Amino acid sequence: MSVEEKIGQLFMVQVFSDKGKAHENSIAKLITGQHIGGLIYSNGGPVRQAKLNNELQAGSKIPLLIGMDAEWGLSMRLDSTYAFPWNMTLGAITDNKLVEQAGRQIGEHCKRLGVHFNFAPAVDINTNPKNPIIGNRSFGEDRDNVTEKGLAFMKGMQSAGTLANAKHFPGHGDTEDDSHLKLPTINFSAKRIDSIELYPYRKLIKEGLSSVMVAHLNVPSLESRRDFPSSLSKHIVTDILKDSLGFNGLIFTDALTMKGAADYVENDVDGSNVKV
């Protein structure tokens, strides 16, 4: 591959199967012109998505990596599909085999649509009742239960041939802000984060976790640069996730259109502001 193709392979672009031909053509141009490596499907319908996915895959020189955010099943994004319980409900179940079965069923549904990665499970520990974005998407407030349920869900989904993704690293459970709208701050010590927020990742990685999604968070105890998103931090992504936790799978950022990343501004060498 050329340098341009290698760079293009690093990007996944959001696709909708309900936005018509102009949208579909714009995605096709990104595939052929910018050599993007993957697609993350959002709203639409299952049949329309399957047909569109076949067309886009056929037009790509390099096979596309296909993902979806389908935490509680395809109905999170698509009409006419089955909805499974949200994580908070699964977290209240005592039989982890049922959680594993739910993960497997969701994995089978994803695979039927040609989806390689489901960006699930969320393993954020819901320790802040004021959290505006995690809430019912978490298995609960207890790190051990969250870990057990996340592991069961991961094993079930990956047994169906759909790869799992643990999120939102290093932990979005104890925030009072939504990273879609601004950069939330995690004001805990590195010791506390290691013992609580990172605990599920450590366990899932040992059991064969395929990928991790890094959140857009300001974590002063882990990143010395002020208001520097965790998704851009070498220390958080490389030193902690890859080196300390020993993760060697795929690493994704959360959506780069989210304000937690998109609004980041750094000072250039001449003191002017540069938006990245």
Tab-separated table of C-alpha atoms in Angstrom:
chain	number	residue	atom	x	y	z
A	1	MET	CA	0.000	0.000	0.000
A	2	SER	CA	1.031	3.599	-0.581
A	3	VAL	CA	1.445	6.006	2.343
A	4	GLU	CA	-1.906	7.574	1.450
A	5	GLU	CA	-3.598	4.182	1.514
A	6	LYS	CA	-2.044	3.310	4.875
A	7	ILE	CA	-3.289	6.592	6.359
A	8	GLY	CA	-6.744	6.053	4.909
A	9	GLN	CA	-6.928	2.608	6.499
A	10	LEU	CA	-6.813	4.222	9.952
A	11	PHE	CA	-10.210	5.896	9.512
A	12	MET	CA	-13.740	4.574	10.010
A	13	VAL	CA	-16.541	6.757	8.625
A	14	GLN	CA	-20.146	6.874	9.799
A	15	VAL	CA	-22.707	5.543	7.314
A	16	PHE	CA	-26.497	5.694	7.315
A	17	SER	CA	-28.692	3.385	5.250
A	18	ASP	CA	-31.611	5.842	5.419
A	19	LYS	CA	-30.024	8.978	3.923
A	20	GLY	CA	-30.362	8.251	0.240
A	21	LYS	CA	-28.153	8.000	-2.803
A	22	ALA	CA	-26.228	11.256	-2.376
A	23	HIS	CA	-24.983	10.131	1.034
A	24	GLU	CA	-24.132	6.670	-0.270
A	25	ASN	CA	-22.207	8.164	-3.198
A	26	SER	CA	-20.210	10.397	-0.839
A	27	ILE	CA	-19.146	7.335	1.157
A	28	ALA	CA	-18.209	5.462	-2.022
A	29	LYS	CA	-15.975	8.391	-3.006
A	30	LEU	CA	-14.209	8.258	0.365
A	31	ILE	CA	-13.559	4.556	-0.187
A	32	THR	CA	-12.128	4.919	-3.679
A	33	GLY	CA	-10.514	8.338	-3.265
A	34	GLN	CA	-9.301	8.377	0.336
A	35	HIS	CA	-8.883	4.614	0.861
A	36	ILE	CA	-10.730	4.614	4.183
A	37	GLY	CA	-10.343	1.381	6.093
A	38	GLY	CA	-13.730	0.952	7.677
A	39	LEU	CA	-17.351	1.940	8.128
A	40	ILE	CA	-19.459	2.320	11.236
A	41	TYR	CA	-23.134	1.946	10.404
A	42	SER	CA	-25.712	4.063	12.179
A	43	ASN	CA	-29.449	4.620	11.605
A	44	GLY	CA	-31.400	2.844	8.908
A	45	GLY	CA	-32.893	-0.555	8.224
A	46	PRO	CA	-31.387	-4.059	8.169
A	47	VAL	CA	-32.175	-4.944	4.547
A	48	ARG	CA	-31.077	-1.543	3.253
A	49	GLN	CA	-27.880	-1.786	5.272
A	50	ALA	CA	-27.070	-5.286	4.039
A	51	LYS	CA	-27.496	-4.223	0.413
A	52	LEU	CA	-25.498	-1.026	0.888
A	53	ASN	CA	-22.734	-2.872	2.693
A	54	ASN	CA	-22.416	-5.369	-0.151
A	55	GLU	CA	-22.156	-2.533	-2.666
A	56	LEU	CA	-19.529	-0.623	-0.696
A	57	GLN	CA	-17.462	-3.730	0.013
A	58	ALA	CA	-17.510	-4.599	-3.694
A	59	GLY	CA	-16.209	-1.123	-4.541
A	60	SER	CA	-13.301	-1.210	-2.101
A	61	LYS	CA	-9.848	-2.284	-3.213
A	62	ILE	CA	-9.090	-3.447	0.350
A	63	PRO	CA	-11.827	-5.244	2.356
A	64	LEU	CA	-13.570	-2.806	4.699
A	65	LEU	CA	-13.681	-3.284	8.463
A	66	ILE	CA	-17.333	-2.947	9.460
A	67	GLY	CA	-18.513	-1.809	12.869
A	68	MET	CA	-21.742	-0.869	14.647
A	69	ASP	CA	-22.697	0.648	17.957
A	70	ALA	CA	-25.269	-1.988	18.895
A	71	GLU	CA	-24.887	-2.291	22.665
A	72	TRP	CA	-28.364	-3.738	23.227
A	73	GLY	CA	-28.775	-5.175	19.764
A	74	LEU	CA	-29.336	-3.916	16.235
A	75	SER	CA	-32.438	-1.989	17.317
A	76	MET	CA	-30.150	0.581	18.912
A	77	ARG	CA	-29.656	1.775	15.298
A	78	LEU	CA	-31.978	-0.081	12.943
A	79	ASP	CA	-35.727	-0.409	12.521
A	80	SER	CA	-37.425	-3.820	12.308
A	81	THR	CA	-34.834	-5.496	14.537
A	82	TYR	CA	-34.821	-7.070	17.965
A	83	ALA	CA	-34.046	-5.133	21.176
A	84	PHE	CA	-32.232	-6.870	24.029
A	85	PRO	CA	-32.149	-5.560	27.623
A	86	TRP	CA	-29.858	-2.639	28.377
A	87	ASN	CA	-26.757	-3.398	30.420
A	88	MET	CA	-28.268	-2.176	33.693
A	89	THR	CA	-30.880	-4.934	33.437
A	90	LEU	CA	-28.284	-7.549	32.497
A	91	GLY	CA	-26.215	-6.400	35.468
A	92	ALA	CA	-29.065	-7.340	37.824
A	93	ILE	CA	-29.152	-10.932	36.554
A	94	THR	CA	-27.411	-13.434	38.819
A	95	ASP	CA	-26.866	-16.056	36.108
A	96	ASN	CA	-23.968	-14.869	33.947
A	97	LYS	CA	-24.761	-17.588	31.401
A	98	LEU	CA	-27.852	-15.586	30.418
A	99	VAL	CA	-25.674	-12.531	29.813
A	100	GLU	CA	-23.345	-14.656	27.705
A	101	GLN	CA	-26.347	-15.928	25.738
A	102	ALA	CA	-27.518	-12.350	25.114
A	103	GLY	CA	-24.053	-11.448	23.875
A	104	ARG	CA	-24.049	-14.423	21.532
A	105	GLN	CA	-27.458	-13.585	20.078
A	106	ILE	CA	-26.455	-9.975	19.460
A	107	GLY	CA	-23.233	-11.227	17.878
A	108	GLU	CA	-25.146	-13.529	15.542
A	109	HIS	CA	-27.417	-10.686	14.452
A	110	CYS	CA	-24.421	-8.442	13.750
A	111	LYS	CA	-22.654	-11.144	11.780
A	112	ARG	CA	-25.685	-11.689	9.547
A	113	LEU	CA	-25.336	-8.072	8.417
A	114	GLY	CA	-21.625	-8.362	7.724
A	115	VAL	CA	-20.629	-6.458	10.877
A	116	HIS	CA	-17.185	-7.455	12.165
A	117	PHE	CA	-17.093	-5.334	15.345
A	118	ASN	CA	-19.868	-4.427	17.741
A	119	PHE	CA	-18.701	-1.538	19.925
A	120	ALA	CA	-19.834	-3.286	23.095
A	121	PRO	CA	-19.764	-3.994	25.974
A	122	ALA	CA	-19.566	-0.711	27.853
A	123	VAL	CA	-17.607	-1.576	31.005
A	124	ASP	CA	-17.904	1.854	32.622
A	125	ILE	CA	-18.633	1.579	36.327
A	126	ASN	CA	-21.687	3.680	37.108
A	127	THR	CA	-20.509	5.274	40.362
A	128	ASN	CA	-21.969	8.735	39.667
A	129	PRO	CA	-25.793	8.974	39.636
A	130	LYS	CA	-25.516	12.356	37.878
A	131	ASN	CA	-23.798	10.828	34.850
A	132	PRO	CA	-25.761	12.085	31.811
A	133	ILE	CA	-24.503	9.635	29.207
A	134	ILE	CA	-23.673	6.236	30.764
A	135	GLY	CA	-26.416	5.356	33.247
A	136	ASN	CA	-28.400	2.357	31.965
A	137	ARG	CA	-25.599	1.567	29.503
A	138	SER	CA	-23.528	0.355	32.481
A	139	PHE	CA	-23.854	-3.058	34.126
A	140	GLY	CA	-23.897	-1.254	37.475
A	141	GLU	CA	-21.859	0.451	40.168
A	142	ASP	CA	-19.881	-2.558	41.430
A	143	ARG	CA	-16.565	-3.139	39.636
A	144	ASP	CA	-16.621	-6.916	40.146
A	145	ASN	CA	-20.156	-7.335	38.820
A	146	VAL	CA	-19.428	-5.037	35.867
A	147	THR	CA	-16.351	-7.123	35.101
A	148	GLU	CA	-18.204	-10.453	35.349
A	149	LYS	CA	-21.053	-9.272	33.134
A	150	GLY	CA	-18.740	-7.586	30.630
A	151	LEU	CA	-16.654	-10.737	30.371
A	152	ALA	CA	-19.723	-12.941	29.858
A	153	PHE	CA	-21.097	-10.601	27.185
A	154	MET	CA	-17.713	-10.461	25.436
A	155	LYS	CA	-17.326	-14.239	25.401
A	156	GLY	CA	-20.846	-14.743	24.060
A	157	MET	CA	-20.514	-12.234	21.259
A	158	GLN	CA	-17.045	-13.356	20.206
A	159	SER	CA	-18.187	-16.985	20.201
A	160	ALA	CA	-20.623	-15.965	17.444
A	161	GLY	CA	-17.802	-14.513	15.363
A	162	THR	CA	-18.448	-10.831	16.112
A	163	LEU	CA	-15.525	-9.070	17.763
A	164	ALA	CA	-16.069	-7.212	21.028
A	165	ASN	CA	-15.017	-3.730	22.081
A	166	ALA	CA	-14.657	-2.634	25.711
A	167	LYS	CA	-15.368	1.049	26.297
A	168	HIS	CA	-14.958	3.890	27.303
A	169	PHE	CA	-11.297	3.699	28.361
A	170	PRO	CA	-10.015	4.673	30.884
A	171	GLY	CA	-13.526	4.969	32.361
A	172	HIS	CA	-16.536	7.231	31.719
A	173	GLY	CA	-18.685	6.029	34.600
A	174	ASP	CA	-17.940	8.762	37.139
A	175	THR	CA	-18.510	11.937	35.129
A	176	GLU	CA	-21.157	14.651	35.261
A	177	ASP	CA	-20.622	15.753	31.663
A	178	ASP	CA	-21.366	14.188	28.294
A	179	SER	CA	-18.290	13.881	26.058
A	180	HIS	CA	-20.563	14.354	23.041
A	181	LEU	CA	-21.007	17.959	24.232
A	182	LYS	CA	-17.790	18.855	26.106
A	183	LEU	CA	-14.624	17.365	27.604
A	184	PRO	CA	-15.486	15.738	30.965
A	185	THR	CA	-12.914	15.744	33.766
A	186	ILE	CA	-12.023	12.711	35.911
A	187	ASN	CA	-10.541	14.061	39.142
A	188	PHE	CA	-9.328	10.833	40.712
A	189	SER	CA	-5.849	9.653	41.614
A	190	ALA	CA	-4.013	7.234	39.352
A	191	LYS	CA	-4.245	4.650	42.160
A	192	ARG	CA	-8.036	4.929	42.338
A	193	ILE	CA	-8.408	4.731	38.541
A	194	ASP	CA	-6.157	1.685	38.417
A	195	SER	CA	-8.121	-0.132	41.128
A	196	ILE	CA	-11.647	0.750	39.928
A	197	GLU	CA	-11.972	2.040	36.365
A	198	LEU	CA	-9.189	-0.074	34.831
A	199	TYR	CA	-10.144	-3.274	36.640
A	200	PRO	CA	-12.586	-4.607	33.988
A	201	TYR	CA	-10.105	-3.946	31.169
A	202	ARG	CA	-7.380	-5.878	32.950
A	203	LYS	CA	-9.634	-8.923	33.269
A	204	LEU	CA	-11.146	-8.817	29.781
A	205	ILE	CA	-7.757	-8.346	28.133
A	206	LYS	CA	-6.508	-11.536	29.804
A	207	GLU	CA	-9.515	-13.392	28.374
A	208	GLY	CA	-9.004	-12.380	24.737
A	209	LEU	CA	-10.668	-8.988	24.283
A	210	SER	CA	-10.454	-7.937	20.625
A	211	SER	CA	-10.530	-4.157	20.907
A	212	VAL	CA	-10.804	-1.136	23.188
A	213	MET	CA	-12.422	2.257	22.600
A	214	VAL	CA	-10.665	5.242	24.170
A	215	ALA	CA	-12.929	8.013	25.465
A	216	HIS	CA	-12.496	11.780	25.206
A	217	LEU	CA	-11.780	12.590	28.849
A	218	ASN	CA	-9.616	15.020	30.775
A	219	VAL	CA	-7.724	12.928	33.354
A	220	PRO	CA	-5.159	15.147	35.140
A	221	SER	CA	-3.693	12.299	37.184
A	222	LEU	CA	-2.847	10.378	33.988
A	223	GLU	CA	-2.090	13.223	31.558
A	224	SER	CA	-0.144	16.319	32.633
A	225	ARG	CA	-1.255	18.521	29.739
A	226	ARG	CA	-4.245	20.641	30.720
A	227	ASP	CA	-7.576	19.686	29.117
A	228	PHE	CA	-5.835	17.180	26.866
A	229	PRO	CA	-8.284	14.478	25.649
A	230	SER	CA	-7.390	10.944	26.739
A	231	SER	CA	-8.042	9.793	23.162
A	232	LEU	CA	-4.989	11.833	22.049
A	233	SER	CA	-2.735	10.967	24.995
A	234	LYS	CA	0.294	8.771	24.312
A	235	HIS	CA	0.658	8.089	28.033
A	236	ILE	CA	-2.929	6.855	28.404
A	237	VAL	CA	-3.156	4.922	25.131
A	238	THR	CA	0.387	3.587	24.753
A	239	ASP	CA	2.006	3.597	28.200
A	240	ILE	CA	-1.053	2.463	30.165
A	241	LEU	CA	-3.335	0.529	27.799
A	242	LYS	CA	-0.712	-1.104	25.593
A	243	ASP	CA	2.350	-1.368	27.814
A	244	SER	CA	1.051	-1.567	31.387
A	245	LEU	CA	-2.135	-3.563	30.691
A	246	GLY	CA	-0.481	-5.553	27.895
A	247	PHE	CA	-3.199	-4.952	25.318
A	248	ASN	CA	-2.194	-5.794	21.745
A	249	GLY	CA	-5.575	-5.739	20.004
A	250	LEU	CA	-7.210	-2.972	17.982
A	251	ILE	CA	-7.617	0.459	19.579
A	252	PHE	CA	-10.347	2.849	18.453
A	253	THR	CA	-11.110	6.380	19.556
A	254	ASP	CA	-14.650	7.390	20.316
A	255	ALA	CA	-16.183	9.455	17.493
A	256	LEU	CA	-13.927	12.348	16.547
A	257	THR	CA	-16.971	14.533	15.823
A	258	MET	CA	-17.779	14.564	19.558
A	259	LYS	CA	-17.071	17.901	21.234
A	260	GLY	CA	-14.740	16.260	23.760
A	261	ALA	CA	-12.267	15.821	20.909
A	262	ALA	CA	-13.479	18.153	18.150
A	263	ASP	CA	-13.275	21.274	20.342
A	264	TYR	CA	-9.723	20.585	21.506
A	265	VAL	CA	-7.387	23.500	20.796
A	266	GLU	CA	-3.653	23.596	21.415
A	267	ASN	CA	-1.188	26.454	21.251
A	268	ASP	CA	1.078	26.492	18.214
A	269	VAL	CA	4.760	27.386	18.548
A	270	ASP	CA	3.996	31.054	17.882
A	271	GLY	CA	1.328	31.131	20.591
A	272	SER	CA	-1.660	31.059	18.233
A	273	ASN	CA	-4.477	28.583	18.733
A	274	VAL	CA	-4.698	25.573	16.471
A	275	LYS	CA	-7.804	23.370	16.399
A	276	VAL	CA	-7.009	19.693	15.892
